[in-house]
Short mmCIF file of C-alpha atoms and ligand atoms in Angstrom, two decimals:
data_model
loop_
_atom_site.label_atom_id
_atom_site.label_comp_id
_atom_site.label_asym_id
_atom_site.label_seq_id
_atom_site.Cartn_x
_atom_site.Cartn_y
_atom_site.Cartn_z
CA MET A 1 107.41 171.51 91.62
CA GLU A 2 108.32 167.94 90.61
CA LYS A 3 105.95 165.20 91.80
CA VAL A 4 108.73 163.48 93.68
CA ASP A 5 109.60 166.68 95.56
CA PHE A 6 105.97 167.16 96.38
CA LEU A 7 105.73 163.61 97.69
CA LYS A 8 108.73 164.19 99.99
CA LYS A 9 107.07 167.34 101.28
CA PHE A 10 103.76 165.52 101.64
CA PHE A 11 105.28 162.78 103.77
CA GLN A 12 106.75 165.43 106.08
CA ILE A 13 103.33 167.06 106.44
CA LEU A 14 101.76 163.67 107.06
CA ASP A 15 104.37 162.76 109.66
CA LYS A 16 103.82 166.05 111.48
CA TYR A 17 100.06 165.63 111.35
CA LEU A 18 100.16 162.12 112.76
CA SER A 19 102.79 162.90 115.42
CA ASN A 20 100.72 165.83 116.63
CA ASN A 21 97.88 163.45 117.45
CA SER A 22 99.75 162.29 120.51
CA SER A 23 100.45 165.78 121.87
CA SER A 24 98.13 166.78 124.68
CA HIS A 25 97.98 170.28 123.16
CA THR A 26 96.57 169.16 119.83
CA PRO A 27 92.83 169.65 119.55
CA VAL A 28 90.74 166.79 118.23
CA ILE A 29 88.61 169.28 116.36
CA ASN A 30 89.21 172.84 115.25
CA TYR A 31 85.54 173.68 115.56
CA GLN A 32 84.12 176.23 113.13
CA SER A 33 80.50 176.85 112.33
CA ALA A 34 79.72 176.08 108.68
CA LYS A 35 79.21 179.81 108.02
CA ASN A 36 82.56 180.67 109.51
CA LEU A 37 84.38 177.90 107.69
CA GLU A 38 82.92 179.12 104.40
CA SER A 39 84.61 182.44 105.03
CA LEU A 40 87.96 180.91 106.06
CA VAL A 41 88.52 178.78 102.97
CA ASP A 42 88.83 179.90 99.36
CA PHE A 43 86.06 177.94 97.63
CA SER A 44 86.52 179.58 94.22
CA PHE A 45 87.34 177.44 91.18
CA PRO A 46 90.38 178.86 89.36
CA GLU A 47 90.26 179.23 85.59
CA VAL A 48 93.98 178.55 85.59
CA GLY A 49 95.19 176.00 88.12
CA ASP A 50 97.69 176.95 90.81
CA GLY A 51 99.99 173.94 90.34
CA LEU A 52 101.51 171.64 92.90
CA GLU A 53 102.74 174.58 95.02
CA LYS A 54 99.12 175.25 95.94
CA LEU A 55 98.47 171.58 96.67
CA GLU A 56 100.69 171.74 99.77
CA GLN A 57 98.54 174.54 101.15
CA LEU A 58 95.37 172.65 100.30
CA VAL A 59 96.58 169.59 102.20
CA GLU A 60 97.55 171.68 105.24
CA GLU A 61 94.21 173.46 105.12
CA TYR A 62 92.28 170.20 104.89
CA PHE A 63 94.14 168.77 107.87
CA THR A 64 93.55 171.98 109.85
CA TYR A 65 89.79 171.87 109.50
CA SER A 66 89.25 168.12 109.67
CA VAL A 67 88.33 166.14 112.76
CA ARG A 68 91.32 164.14 113.99
CA THR A 69 89.67 160.76 114.19
CA SER A 70 92.99 159.19 115.24
CA HIS A 71 93.35 161.55 118.20
CA PRO A 72 93.20 159.57 121.46
CA GLN A 73 90.29 161.73 122.64
CA PHE A 74 88.17 160.91 119.60
CA ASN A 75 85.55 158.47 120.85
CA ASN A 76 82.65 159.91 118.90
CA GLN A 77 82.03 157.34 116.20
CA LEU A 78 82.11 153.59 115.76
CA ASN A 79 85.44 154.06 114.02
CA GLY A 80 88.52 155.83 115.33
CA GLY A 81 92.17 155.63 114.38
CA PHE A 82 93.26 153.53 111.44
CA SER A 83 95.54 150.68 110.55
CA PHE A 84 98.81 151.82 108.94
CA PRO A 85 99.01 148.89 106.47
CA ALA A 86 95.43 149.69 105.47
CA LEU A 87 96.58 153.22 104.66
CA ILE A 88 99.22 151.74 102.38
CA GLY A 89 96.48 149.59 100.86
CA GLU A 90 94.44 152.72 100.18
CA LEU A 91 97.37 154.29 98.33
CA VAL A 92 98.02 151.12 96.34
CA SER A 93 94.34 150.87 95.48
CA PHE A 94 94.30 154.45 94.25
CA ILE A 95 97.52 154.19 92.27
CA THR A 96 96.39 151.03 90.50
CA ASN A 97 92.97 152.67 90.08
CA THR A 98 90.88 149.81 88.79
CA SER A 99 87.36 148.59 89.29
CA MET A 100 86.25 145.32 90.85
CA ALA A 101 83.75 144.60 88.05
CA THR A 102 85.69 141.76 86.39
CA TYR A 103 88.55 139.44 87.18
CA GLU A 104 90.26 140.62 84.03
CA ILE A 105 90.72 144.20 85.25
CA ALA A 106 91.22 143.33 88.94
CA PRO A 107 92.74 139.83 89.03
CA LEU A 108 94.48 139.73 92.39
CA ALA A 109 91.92 142.02 94.04
CA THR A 110 89.13 139.68 92.96
CA LEU A 111 90.81 136.70 94.59
CA ILE A 112 91.65 138.70 97.72
CA GLU A 113 88.04 139.82 98.14
CA LYS A 114 86.79 136.25 97.73
CA LYS A 115 89.33 134.90 100.25
CA LEU A 116 88.42 137.62 102.75
CA ALA A 117 84.72 136.85 102.40
CA THR A 118 85.42 133.16 102.97
CA LYS A 119 87.61 133.89 105.99
CA LEU A 120 85.09 136.26 107.59
CA GLY A 121 82.46 133.61 106.88
CA ASP A 122 84.64 131.00 108.64
CA LEU A 123 84.68 133.20 111.74
CA ILE A 124 80.90 133.40 111.64
CA GLY A 125 80.79 129.62 111.26
CA TYR A 126 79.64 129.47 107.64
CA THR A 127 81.12 126.79 105.42
CA ASN A 128 82.44 128.40 102.27
CA ALA A 129 80.59 131.72 102.55
CA GLU A 130 79.87 133.92 99.59
CA GLY A 131 80.18 137.65 99.94
CA ILE A 132 80.71 140.99 98.34
CA MET A 133 82.10 144.29 99.53
CA VAL A 134 79.53 147.06 99.55
CA THR A 135 79.38 150.79 100.13
CA GLY A 136 78.81 150.50 103.87
CA GLY A 137 76.90 148.65 106.55
CA SER A 138 73.66 150.31 105.45
CA ASN A 139 74.11 148.93 101.98
CA ALA A 140 74.91 145.46 103.34
CA ASN A 141 71.67 145.53 105.33
CA MET A 142 69.76 146.52 102.21
CA MET A 143 71.47 143.73 100.30
CA ALA A 144 70.16 141.26 102.89
CA ILE A 145 66.55 142.30 102.27
CA HIS A 146 67.15 142.32 98.52
CA CYS A 147 68.54 138.75 98.63
CA ALA A 148 65.76 137.54 100.93
CA ARG A 149 63.21 138.89 98.47
CA ASN A 150 64.97 137.19 95.58
CA GLN A 151 64.97 133.91 97.44
CA TYR A 152 61.27 134.25 98.21
CA ASP A 153 60.35 135.22 94.67
CA GLU A 154 62.91 134.45 91.99
CA GLN A 155 61.01 136.67 89.59
CA ALA A 156 61.10 139.71 91.84
CA LYS A 157 63.84 141.14 89.61
CA GLU A 158 61.60 141.11 86.57
CA LYS A 159 58.16 141.55 88.10
CA GLY A 160 58.91 143.87 91.01
CA ASN A 161 57.20 143.44 94.37
CA ARG A 162 54.35 140.98 93.80
CA HIS A 163 53.64 140.64 97.51
CA GLN A 164 53.35 142.97 100.41
CA TYR A 165 56.40 142.01 102.43
CA ALA A 166 57.08 142.59 106.11
CA VAL A 167 60.54 143.20 107.58
CA PHE A 168 61.30 142.82 111.30
CA VAL A 169 63.95 144.71 113.24
CA SER A 170 64.37 145.68 116.85
CA LYS A 171 63.69 149.16 118.13
CA GLN A 172 67.44 149.47 118.66
CA ALA A 173 68.35 148.47 115.09
CA HIS A 174 70.21 150.79 112.75
CA TYR A 175 68.13 153.33 110.82
CA SER A 176 69.46 151.90 107.55
CA PHE A 177 66.65 149.35 107.55
CA LYS A 178 64.15 152.19 107.18
CA LYS A 179 66.08 153.45 104.17
CA ALA A 180 66.37 149.97 102.73
CA VAL A 181 62.63 149.20 102.80
CA ASN A 182 62.02 152.58 101.23
CA VAL A 183 64.49 151.98 98.38
CA LEU A 184 63.29 148.41 97.79
CA GLY A 185 59.68 149.53 97.45
CA ILE A 186 58.57 147.55 100.51
CA GLY A 187 57.65 150.72 102.36
CA ILE A 188 58.49 152.02 105.79
CA ASP A 189 55.01 151.12 107.07
CA ASN A 190 55.93 147.47 106.50
CA LEU A 191 58.97 147.65 108.72
CA TYR A 192 57.78 146.04 111.97
CA VAL A 193 59.67 147.49 114.89
CA VAL A 194 60.04 144.90 117.62
CA GLN A 195 60.25 146.03 121.25
CA SER A 196 63.48 145.63 123.15
CA ASP A 197 63.94 144.67 126.80
CA ASP A 198 65.36 146.97 129.47
CA GLN A 199 68.90 146.12 128.34
CA GLY A 200 68.05 146.86 124.69
CA LYS A 201 67.85 143.29 123.36
CA MET A 202 65.15 142.35 120.91
CA LEU A 203 62.14 140.89 122.76
CA VAL A 204 61.55 137.53 121.12
CA ALA A 205 57.96 137.29 122.40
CA ASP A 206 57.18 140.62 120.74
CA LEU A 207 58.91 139.44 117.56
CA GLU A 208 56.52 136.48 117.45
CA ASP A 209 53.55 138.78 118.06
CA LYS A 210 54.68 141.12 115.27
CA ILE A 211 55.05 138.19 112.85
CA ASP A 212 51.53 137.02 113.73
CA LEU A 213 50.25 140.54 113.23
CA ALA A 214 51.93 140.84 109.82
CA LYS A 215 50.41 137.53 108.76
CA LYS A 216 46.96 138.69 109.90
CA GLU A 217 47.52 141.80 107.82
CA LYS A 218 48.12 139.50 104.82
CA LYS A 219 51.78 140.36 104.55
CA ILE A 220 54.65 138.01 103.78
CA PRO A 221 57.14 137.94 106.67
CA LEU A 222 60.33 138.21 104.64
CA ILE A 223 63.29 138.85 106.89
CA ILE A 224 64.25 139.33 110.53
CA ALA A 225 67.34 141.42 111.11
CA SER A 226 69.01 140.96 114.47
CA THR A 227 71.81 143.22 115.59
CA ALA A 228 75.17 142.21 116.98
CA GLY A 229 76.30 145.43 118.60
CA THR A 230 73.69 148.15 118.36
CA THR A 231 75.00 151.60 117.50
CA VAL A 232 73.90 153.44 120.63
CA LEU A 233 73.97 150.89 123.46
CA GLY A 234 76.23 148.23 121.92
CA VAL A 235 73.71 145.47 122.62
CA PHE A 236 73.72 141.96 121.12
CA ASP A 237 70.35 140.46 120.28
CA PRO A 238 69.62 136.84 121.35
CA ILE A 239 70.63 135.29 118.03
CA LYS A 240 69.73 131.66 118.75
CA GLU A 241 66.25 132.44 119.99
CA ILE A 242 65.60 134.78 117.09
CA ASP A 243 66.84 132.16 114.68
CA ARG A 244 64.45 129.62 116.14
CA VAL A 245 61.57 131.99 115.34
CA ALA A 246 62.97 132.64 111.86
CA LYS A 247 63.23 128.91 111.07
CA LYS A 248 59.78 128.18 112.50
CA ASN A 249 58.26 130.79 110.20
CA ASN A 250 60.55 130.16 107.23
CA ILE A 251 61.92 133.70 107.30
CA TRP A 252 65.40 134.85 106.21
CA HIS A 253 67.53 135.73 109.23
CA HIS A 254 70.14 138.47 108.83
CA ILE A 255 72.58 139.69 111.47
CA ASP A 256 73.75 143.28 111.35
CA GLY A 257 77.20 142.77 112.83
CA ALA A 258 78.62 145.98 111.38
CA TRP A 259 79.89 147.05 114.77
CA GLY A 260 79.95 143.90 116.89
CA ALA A 261 81.32 141.29 114.46
CA PRO A 262 84.98 141.51 115.60
CA VAL A 263 84.09 139.86 118.93
CA LEU A 264 84.27 136.68 116.85
CA PHE A 265 88.07 136.97 117.01
CA SER A 266 88.03 136.82 120.80
CA LYS A 267 87.90 133.64 122.87
CA GLN A 268 86.53 135.66 125.74
CA TYR A 269 83.76 137.53 123.93
CA SER A 270 82.73 135.52 120.85
CA HIS A 271 79.86 134.05 122.90
CA LEU A 272 78.10 137.42 122.45
CA ILE A 273 77.17 136.30 118.91
CA GLU A 274 76.58 132.67 119.77
CA GLY A 275 74.57 131.07 117.01
CA ALA A 276 75.84 133.43 114.28
CA SER A 277 76.27 130.55 111.85
CA LEU A 278 72.55 129.80 112.01
CA ALA A 279 71.64 133.05 110.27
CA ASP A 280 71.43 133.34 106.50
CA SER A 281 73.47 136.48 106.13
CA PHE A 282 75.67 138.93 107.97
CA THR A 283 76.90 142.54 107.76
CA TRP A 284 80.53 143.12 108.75
CA ASP A 285 82.24 146.55 108.70
CA ALA A 286 86.00 146.12 108.94
CA HIS A 287 86.37 149.92 108.99
CA LYS A 288 84.83 150.13 112.44
CA LEU A 289 86.61 148.31 115.27
CA MET A 290 89.17 146.66 112.94
CA GLY A 291 90.33 150.07 111.67
CA ALA A 292 90.68 148.98 108.03
CA GLY A 293 89.55 152.40 106.82
CA LEU A 294 86.27 153.60 105.38
CA ILE A 295 84.82 151.78 103.59
CA THR A 296 85.52 148.09 104.14
CA SER A 297 82.02 146.62 104.50
CA PHE A 298 81.02 143.09 103.63
CA PHE A 299 77.72 141.46 102.97
CA LEU A 300 78.21 137.73 103.67
CA THR A 301 75.84 134.87 103.12
CA LYS A 302 75.78 131.11 103.25
CA LYS A 303 73.18 130.98 100.46
CA HIS A 304 75.31 130.36 97.42
CA GLY A 305 74.17 131.95 94.20
CA VAL A 306 71.67 134.36 95.70
CA LEU A 307 73.92 137.41 95.23
CA SER A 308 74.22 136.73 91.55
CA GLN A 309 70.54 135.86 91.15
CA ALA A 310 69.47 139.07 92.85
CA ASN A 311 71.97 141.48 91.30
CA SER A 312 72.92 140.27 87.84
CA GLY A 313 71.55 141.86 84.73
CA GLY A 314 72.96 143.69 81.76
CA GLY A 315 76.45 144.59 80.66
CA LYS A 316 77.04 141.27 78.89
CA LYS A 317 77.93 142.74 75.52
CA TYR A 318 80.51 145.21 76.68
CA LEU A 319 81.75 144.23 80.11
CA PHE A 320 80.96 140.71 81.26
CA HIS A 321 82.49 138.66 78.46
CA GLU A 322 82.54 134.90 78.13
CA TYR A 323 86.17 134.01 78.85
CA GLU A 324 88.14 131.51 80.86
CA ASN A 325 87.89 133.46 84.14
CA ALA A 326 84.30 134.63 83.79
CA ASP A 327 83.29 132.53 86.81
CA TYR A 328 85.49 134.74 88.95
CA ASP A 329 83.86 138.03 87.90
CA THR A 330 82.07 139.74 90.76
CA GLY A 331 80.24 142.52 88.90
CA HIS A 332 77.11 140.39 88.56
CA MET A 333 76.96 140.01 92.36
CA SER A 334 77.06 143.73 93.06
CA LEU A 335 74.70 146.67 92.76
CA GLN A 336 77.60 148.76 91.52
CA CYS A 337 79.36 148.72 88.19
CA GLY A 338 82.51 150.64 89.06
CA ARG A 339 83.60 149.36 92.45
CA LYS A 340 86.66 150.51 94.33
CA VAL A 341 89.31 148.02 95.42
CA ASP A 342 88.68 148.37 99.15
CA CYS A 343 89.61 144.79 99.99
CA ILE A 344 93.33 145.54 99.72
CA LYS A 345 93.16 147.69 102.88
CA LEU A 346 91.82 144.85 104.98
CA TRP A 347 94.13 142.34 103.27
CA PHE A 348 97.27 144.33 104.09
CA ALA A 349 96.04 145.03 107.61
CA TRP A 350 95.14 141.40 108.36
CA LYS A 351 98.37 140.00 106.91
CA THR A 352 100.30 142.47 109.05
CA ILE A 353 98.48 142.24 112.37
CA GLY A 354 97.27 138.63 112.09
CA SER A 355 94.11 137.16 113.56
CA ASN A 356 95.76 137.17 116.98
CA GLY A 357 96.35 140.90 116.59
CA TYR A 358 92.63 141.42 116.08
CA ARG A 359 91.88 139.20 119.08
CA ASP A 360 94.21 141.29 121.25
CA LEU A 361 92.72 144.52 119.90
CA VAL A 362 89.17 143.42 120.76
CA ASP A 363 90.16 142.25 124.25
CA LYS A 364 92.11 145.45 124.93
CA GLN A 365 89.22 147.68 123.88
CA PHE A 366 86.93 145.71 126.21
CA GLU A 367 89.39 146.35 129.05
CA LYS A 368 89.27 150.09 128.38
CA ALA A 369 85.46 150.16 128.25
CA GLN A 370 85.27 148.24 131.52
CA TYR A 371 87.85 150.53 133.14
CA PHE A 372 85.75 153.54 132.17
CA LYS A 373 82.57 151.85 133.40
CA LYS A 374 84.21 151.17 136.76
CA LYS A 375 85.34 154.79 137.05
CA ILE A 376 81.77 155.94 136.43
CA GLU A 377 80.43 153.57 139.07
CA GLU A 378 82.98 154.87 141.56
CA SER A 379 82.17 158.52 140.94
CA LYS A 380 79.31 160.25 142.71
CA ASN A 381 79.17 162.80 139.88
CA LEU A 382 78.72 160.34 137.03
CA GLN A 383 76.04 157.75 136.36
CA LEU A 384 75.59 154.96 133.84
CA VAL A 385 72.27 155.03 131.97
CA HIS A 386 72.79 151.47 130.72
CA THR A 387 74.96 148.53 131.76
CA PRO A 388 77.49 148.14 128.96
CA SER A 389 77.99 144.73 127.41
CA TYR A 390 80.31 145.94 124.63
CA LEU A 391 82.40 149.01 123.84
CA ASN A 392 79.67 151.66 124.11
CA VAL A 393 79.54 153.29 127.51
CA CYS A 394 76.46 155.48 127.93
CA PHE A 395 76.45 157.81 130.91
CA GLN A 396 75.45 161.18 132.31
CA VAL A 397 77.34 163.79 134.26
CA ILE A 398 75.39 164.79 137.36
CA PRO A 399 75.39 168.59 137.69
CA LYS A 400 76.79 169.92 140.98
CA ASP A 401 73.76 172.17 141.33
CA ASP A 402 70.75 169.85 141.57
CA SER A 403 68.34 172.57 140.43
CA ILE A 404 69.83 172.27 136.92
CA ASP A 405 68.06 169.99 134.47
CA ILE A 406 70.37 167.00 134.02
CA ASN A 407 69.47 166.39 130.38
CA LYS A 408 70.02 169.98 129.32
CA TYR A 409 73.24 170.02 131.33
CA ASN A 410 74.61 166.98 129.49
CA LEU A 411 73.56 168.25 126.09
CA ASP A 412 75.14 171.67 126.70
CA LEU A 413 78.28 170.08 128.09
CA ARG A 414 78.69 167.87 125.04
CA PHE A 415 78.57 170.83 122.64
CA LYS A 416 80.84 172.91 124.90
CA LEU A 417 83.41 170.11 124.77
CA VAL A 418 83.24 169.90 120.98
CA LYS A 419 83.60 173.67 120.61
CA GLU A 420 86.54 173.68 123.01
CA GLY A 421 88.00 171.03 120.74
CA MET A 422 90.00 168.78 123.07
CA TYR A 423 87.48 165.92 123.42
CA MET A 424 84.96 164.50 121.02
CA ILE A 425 82.33 162.01 122.06
CA ASN A 426 78.79 161.65 120.83
CA PHE A 427 75.46 161.72 122.62
CA SER A 428 72.06 160.13 122.26
CA SER A 429 68.72 160.03 124.03
CA PHE A 430 66.01 157.67 125.23
CA ASP A 431 62.33 158.06 124.40
CA ASP A 432 61.71 159.41 127.91
CA GLY A 433 63.95 162.40 127.14
CA THR A 434 67.07 161.19 128.96
CA ILE A 435 70.06 162.69 127.16
CA PHE A 436 73.38 160.99 127.66
CA PHE A 437 76.95 160.74 126.41
CA ARG A 438 77.93 157.73 124.31
CA LYS A 439 81.65 157.09 124.64
CA VAL A 440 82.72 154.45 122.15
CA PHE A 441 85.95 152.49 122.51
CA ALA A 442 86.66 151.91 118.83
CA ASN A 443 89.84 153.96 118.80
CA PRO A 444 92.94 151.93 119.74
CA ASN A 445 94.88 155.15 120.42
CA THR A 446 92.79 155.97 123.51
CA THR A 447 94.77 154.93 126.58
CA PHE A 448 93.74 154.43 130.22
CA ALA A 449 95.46 157.75 130.98
CA ASP A 450 93.35 159.45 128.28
CA ILE A 451 90.24 158.06 129.94
CA ASP A 452 91.34 159.57 133.26
CA LEU A 453 92.01 162.93 131.59
CA PHE A 454 88.57 162.91 130.02
CA ILE A 455 86.89 162.17 133.34
CA GLU A 456 88.82 164.96 135.02
CA ARG A 457 87.70 167.40 132.34
CA ILE A 458 84.00 166.56 132.42
CA LEU A 459 83.94 166.73 136.21
CA ASP A 460 85.66 170.08 136.17
CA TYR A 461 82.74 171.99 134.62
N1 LIG B 1 76.95 153.00 110.73
C1 LIG B 1 77.58 154.19 111.13
C2 LIG B 1 77.50 154.34 112.64
C3 LIG B 1 77.87 155.69 113.06
C4 LIG B 1 78.00 155.81 114.56
O1 LIG B 1 77.12 155.36 115.31
O2 LIG B 1 78.96 156.34 115.05
#
């Protein structure tokens, strides 16, 4: 088969796949246990390839057994659906297949990434931010600790950890901080977990106590990471108060805004991250609410030069040459050598939808979350386990038979729904054993009618 014929065929398959998302008969997931799926797919590696004819079948097969994250009933993850121009960006990125290491091999991409970092920084309130795209929000959070350490000890790169550092995060913070302190040699025992209040916000008084404790334990308080939009409850930490504590103690302040950052587009909701510009650095995942496609994560900072100081080293003889555009190279600011051109996805998406488009998207998703919240409050068979302030709505279904354990009921119901395949939403739990659904309004394809359908289904059990 000629490539061009295959491409025509491929676009038909793609069109069918995407159109089927809006049919009420299309499952969001064709659930198979891993064992079963192993028996349904041919995992052998052919000695002689099957040619493009086989590729069509492989594409169909992949679509069949993949979760339809653009399906309106997919509210499982902090991403859902995708931006069409970003898809085109992904194709363009792949076809041009270059690396972001130097300006020379990625000229326009280098400028686009820098402009995006500056623009995202503007929204945070930074003047002329510096930033780099990274392999995800987890990596951006690690980069924050890495940069904070470099600022504290400029010789950390050469000498390693010469102090016992302490890192402060709230109990509700993302687990990536645990990974980061492990990788950076700081150690998980030196991650101070600050208590949160009954809404899930970091308790500033406890933060101060934990800093005092770390100092008593002869540790160097290195960084406080607040969260703007926690993964489970969607809570925003009190940024200004936390920043006051950070400044008082001369500690780097990072905001993990991987999920919540896009509220900065909205006139109505940007107050949720009031004081963002005070912090030293920020994590922003454009692949979450903004739908720019995995992975479009940024680490942003107002501390110019720190990325290069912390990450540069090596490659001068063969890659990072002295030449007229050397100042534009980004390889020395990154932990990667080969780095995919992910910025083009967000660039195409932003140019197409505009900042107002993002504002409308954020406001619309808030409306949906609030609609769902109201429906829960009105139902005698549903109950909120937390008052939502963002796009995460955490709730339980109350079993009709009150002799049934409510937590077990909700857990079983969640897996029944996934196995049935028509709805996919995640669940979580509190320390006291409360198990609840977490419905996340990241997916722009979910309509008010889809919300009603979902409620009908969960009440029908
Ligand atoms: N940082 C990935 C978050 C995944 C989720 O909570 O859906």
